[in-house]
mmCIF file of C-alpha atoms in Angstrom:
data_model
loop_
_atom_site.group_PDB
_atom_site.id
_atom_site.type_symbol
_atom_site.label_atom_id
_atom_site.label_comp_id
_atom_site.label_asym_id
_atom_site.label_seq_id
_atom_site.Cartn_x
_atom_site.Cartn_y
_atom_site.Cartn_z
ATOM 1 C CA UNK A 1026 6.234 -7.883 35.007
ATOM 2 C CA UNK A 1027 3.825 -7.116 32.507
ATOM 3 C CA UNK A 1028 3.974 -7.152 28.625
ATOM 4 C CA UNK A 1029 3.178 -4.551 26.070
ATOM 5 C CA UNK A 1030 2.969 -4.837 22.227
ATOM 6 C CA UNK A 1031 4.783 -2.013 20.106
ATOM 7 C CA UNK A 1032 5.342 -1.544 16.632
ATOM 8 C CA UNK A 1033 8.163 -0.102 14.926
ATOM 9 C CA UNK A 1034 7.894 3.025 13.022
ATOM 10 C CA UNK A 1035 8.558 2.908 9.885
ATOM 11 C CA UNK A 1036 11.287 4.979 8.166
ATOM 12 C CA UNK A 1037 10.231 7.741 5.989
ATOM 13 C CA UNK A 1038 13.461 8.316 4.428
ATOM 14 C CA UNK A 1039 13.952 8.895 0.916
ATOM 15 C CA UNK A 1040 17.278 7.751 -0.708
ATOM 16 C CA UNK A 1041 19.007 9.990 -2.891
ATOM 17 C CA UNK A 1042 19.146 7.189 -6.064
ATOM 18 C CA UNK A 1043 15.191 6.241 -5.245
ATOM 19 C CA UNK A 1044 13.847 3.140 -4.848
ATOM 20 C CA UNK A 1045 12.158 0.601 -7.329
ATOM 21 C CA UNK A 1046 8.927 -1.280 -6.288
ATOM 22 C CA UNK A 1047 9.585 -4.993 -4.947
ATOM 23 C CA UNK A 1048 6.791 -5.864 -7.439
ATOM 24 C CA UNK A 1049 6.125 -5.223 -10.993
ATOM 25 C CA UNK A 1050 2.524 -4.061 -12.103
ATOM 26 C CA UNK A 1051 1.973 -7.052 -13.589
ATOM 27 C CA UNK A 1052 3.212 -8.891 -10.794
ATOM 28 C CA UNK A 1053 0.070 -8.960 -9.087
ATOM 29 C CA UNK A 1054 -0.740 -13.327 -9.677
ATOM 30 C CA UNK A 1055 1.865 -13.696 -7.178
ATOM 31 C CA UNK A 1056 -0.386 -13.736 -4.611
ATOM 32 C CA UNK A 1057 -3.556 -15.555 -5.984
ATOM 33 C CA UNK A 1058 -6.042 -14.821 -3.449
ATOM 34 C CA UNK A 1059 -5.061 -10.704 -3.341
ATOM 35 C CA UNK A 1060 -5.030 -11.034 -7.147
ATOM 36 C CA UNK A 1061 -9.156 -12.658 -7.051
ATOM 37 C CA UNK A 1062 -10.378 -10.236 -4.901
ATOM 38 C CA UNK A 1063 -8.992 -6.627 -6.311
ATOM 39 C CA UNK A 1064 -10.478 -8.098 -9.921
ATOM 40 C CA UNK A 1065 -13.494 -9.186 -9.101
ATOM 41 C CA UNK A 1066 -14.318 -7.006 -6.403
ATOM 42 C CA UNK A 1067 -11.515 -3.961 -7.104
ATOM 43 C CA UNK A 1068 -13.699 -1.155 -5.270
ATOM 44 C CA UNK A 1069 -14.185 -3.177 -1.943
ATOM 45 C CA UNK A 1070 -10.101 -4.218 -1.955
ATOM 46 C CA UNK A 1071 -9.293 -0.848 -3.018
ATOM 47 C CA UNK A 1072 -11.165 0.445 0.375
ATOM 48 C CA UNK A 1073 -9.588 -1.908 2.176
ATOM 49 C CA UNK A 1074 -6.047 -1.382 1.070
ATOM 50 C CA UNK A 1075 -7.023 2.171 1.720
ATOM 51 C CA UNK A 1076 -7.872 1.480 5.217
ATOM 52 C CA UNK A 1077 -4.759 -0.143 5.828
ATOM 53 C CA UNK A 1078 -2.450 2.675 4.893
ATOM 54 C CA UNK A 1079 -4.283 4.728 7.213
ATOM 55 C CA UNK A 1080 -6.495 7.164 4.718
ATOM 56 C CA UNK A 1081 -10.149 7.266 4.933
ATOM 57 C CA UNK A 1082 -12.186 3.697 3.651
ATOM 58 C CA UNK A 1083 -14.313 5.628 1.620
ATOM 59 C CA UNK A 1084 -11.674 7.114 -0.340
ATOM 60 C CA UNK A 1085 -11.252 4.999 -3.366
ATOM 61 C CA UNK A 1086 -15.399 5.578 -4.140
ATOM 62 C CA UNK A 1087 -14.634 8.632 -5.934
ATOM 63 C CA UNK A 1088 -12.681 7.080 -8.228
ATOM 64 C CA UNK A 1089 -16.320 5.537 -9.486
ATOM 65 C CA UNK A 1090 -17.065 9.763 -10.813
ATOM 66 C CA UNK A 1091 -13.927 10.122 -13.401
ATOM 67 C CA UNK A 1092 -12.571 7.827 -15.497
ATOM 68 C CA UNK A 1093 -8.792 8.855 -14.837
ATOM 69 C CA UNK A 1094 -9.098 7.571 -10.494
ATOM 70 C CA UNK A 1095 -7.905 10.467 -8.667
ATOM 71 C CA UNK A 1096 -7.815 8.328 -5.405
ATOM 72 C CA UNK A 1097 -5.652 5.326 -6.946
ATOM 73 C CA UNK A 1098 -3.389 7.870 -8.182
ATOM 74 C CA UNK A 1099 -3.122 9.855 -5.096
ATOM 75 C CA UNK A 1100 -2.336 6.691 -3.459
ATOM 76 C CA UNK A 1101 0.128 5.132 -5.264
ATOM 77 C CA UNK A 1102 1.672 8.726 -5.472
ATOM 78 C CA UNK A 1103 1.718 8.526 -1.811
ATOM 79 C CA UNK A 1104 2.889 5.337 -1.560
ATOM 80 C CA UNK A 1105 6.001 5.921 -3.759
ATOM 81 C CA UNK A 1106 6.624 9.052 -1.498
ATOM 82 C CA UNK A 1107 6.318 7.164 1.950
ATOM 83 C CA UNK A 1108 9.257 4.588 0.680
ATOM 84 C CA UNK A 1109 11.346 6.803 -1.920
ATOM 85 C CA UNK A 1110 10.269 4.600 -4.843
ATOM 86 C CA UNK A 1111 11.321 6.310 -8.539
ATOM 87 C CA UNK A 1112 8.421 6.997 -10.771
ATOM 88 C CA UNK A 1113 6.798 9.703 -12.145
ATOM 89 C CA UNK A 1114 2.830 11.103 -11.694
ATOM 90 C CA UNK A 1115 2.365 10.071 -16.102
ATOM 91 C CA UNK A 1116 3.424 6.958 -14.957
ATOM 92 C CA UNK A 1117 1.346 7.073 -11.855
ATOM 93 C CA UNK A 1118 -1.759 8.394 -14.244
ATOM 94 C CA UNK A 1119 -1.597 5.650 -16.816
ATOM 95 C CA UNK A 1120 -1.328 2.636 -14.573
ATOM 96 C CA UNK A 1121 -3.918 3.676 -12.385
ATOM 97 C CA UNK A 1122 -6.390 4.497 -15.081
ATOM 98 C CA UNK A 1123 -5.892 1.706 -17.307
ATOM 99 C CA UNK A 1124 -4.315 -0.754 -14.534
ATOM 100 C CA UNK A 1125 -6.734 0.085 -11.714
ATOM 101 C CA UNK A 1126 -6.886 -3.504 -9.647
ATOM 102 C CA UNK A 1127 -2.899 -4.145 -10.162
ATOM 103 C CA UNK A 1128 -1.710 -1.028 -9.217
ATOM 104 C CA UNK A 1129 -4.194 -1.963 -5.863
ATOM 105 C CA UNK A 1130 -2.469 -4.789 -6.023
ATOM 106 C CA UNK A 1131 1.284 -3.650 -5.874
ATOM 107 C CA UNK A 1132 -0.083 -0.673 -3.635
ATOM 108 C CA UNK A 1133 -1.166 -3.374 -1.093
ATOM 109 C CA UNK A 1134 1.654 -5.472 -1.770
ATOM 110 C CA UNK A 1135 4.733 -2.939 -1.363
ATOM 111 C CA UNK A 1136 2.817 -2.273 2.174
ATOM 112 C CA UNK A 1137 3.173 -5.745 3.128
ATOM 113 C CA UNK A 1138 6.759 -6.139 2.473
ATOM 114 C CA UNK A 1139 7.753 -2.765 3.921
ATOM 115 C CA UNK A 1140 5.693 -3.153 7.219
ATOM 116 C CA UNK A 1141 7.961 -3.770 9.845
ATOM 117 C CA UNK A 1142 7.165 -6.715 12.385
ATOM 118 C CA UNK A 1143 5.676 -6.094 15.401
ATOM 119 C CA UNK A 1144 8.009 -6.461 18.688
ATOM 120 C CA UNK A 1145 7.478 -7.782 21.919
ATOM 121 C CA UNK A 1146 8.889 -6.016 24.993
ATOM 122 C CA UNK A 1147 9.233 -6.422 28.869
ATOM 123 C CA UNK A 1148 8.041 -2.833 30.310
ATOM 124 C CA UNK A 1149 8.821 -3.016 33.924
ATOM 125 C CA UNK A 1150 6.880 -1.058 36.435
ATOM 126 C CA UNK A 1151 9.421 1.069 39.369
ATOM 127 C CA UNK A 1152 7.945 1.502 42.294
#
């Protein structure tokens, strides 16, 4: 008997009435150490949160060329598509230009929450 390690796919689905993030923007001092390192260190966190949902690290640097941050709003757009969450892309625009490290925040937060856990399973060999 050996044991493997799987994790469950998450659903893509979008529900017809949309979704609402499980955390405000401002939301972000909920979790005090997440909160300490996107403000004083928002570029590194950003790249890691980037990481994480499975886009290139680099990513969020070009954000550090405009002063609107294509990349934060191209995530957060993406991240409200993956899990069907309402919103719109002025919305999107205006939080991540004026909101940059909470929006990383609730970006890396919603990802949390919405990850499924990973399973263990018995795979047994035949033969």
């Amino acid at each position: 008997m050996s044991w493997s390690v799987s994790t469950q796919p998450l659903s893509h689905d979008v529900s017809s009435d949309g979704a609402e993030w499980s955390t405000g923007i401002c939301d972000c001092c909920q979790d005090m150490k997440q909160c300490c390192f996107a403000f004083w260190c928002c570029p590194c966190f950003a790249c890691k949160t980037t990481r994480e949902f499975g886009q290139c690290l680099c990513l969020p640097l070009l954000d550090i060329c405009s002063c609107a941050h294509p990349a934060t709003m191209s995530v957060r757009l993406a991240i409200r598509q993956r899990y069907g969450i309402r919103g719109s892309l002025c919305c999107d625009c205006v939080h991540s230009t004026f909101c940059t490290a909470c929006v990383w925040c609730q970006i890396s937060t919603e990802m949390k929450k919405r990850t499924l856990p990973t399973v263990f399973s018995d795979v047994f060999s035949l033969g």
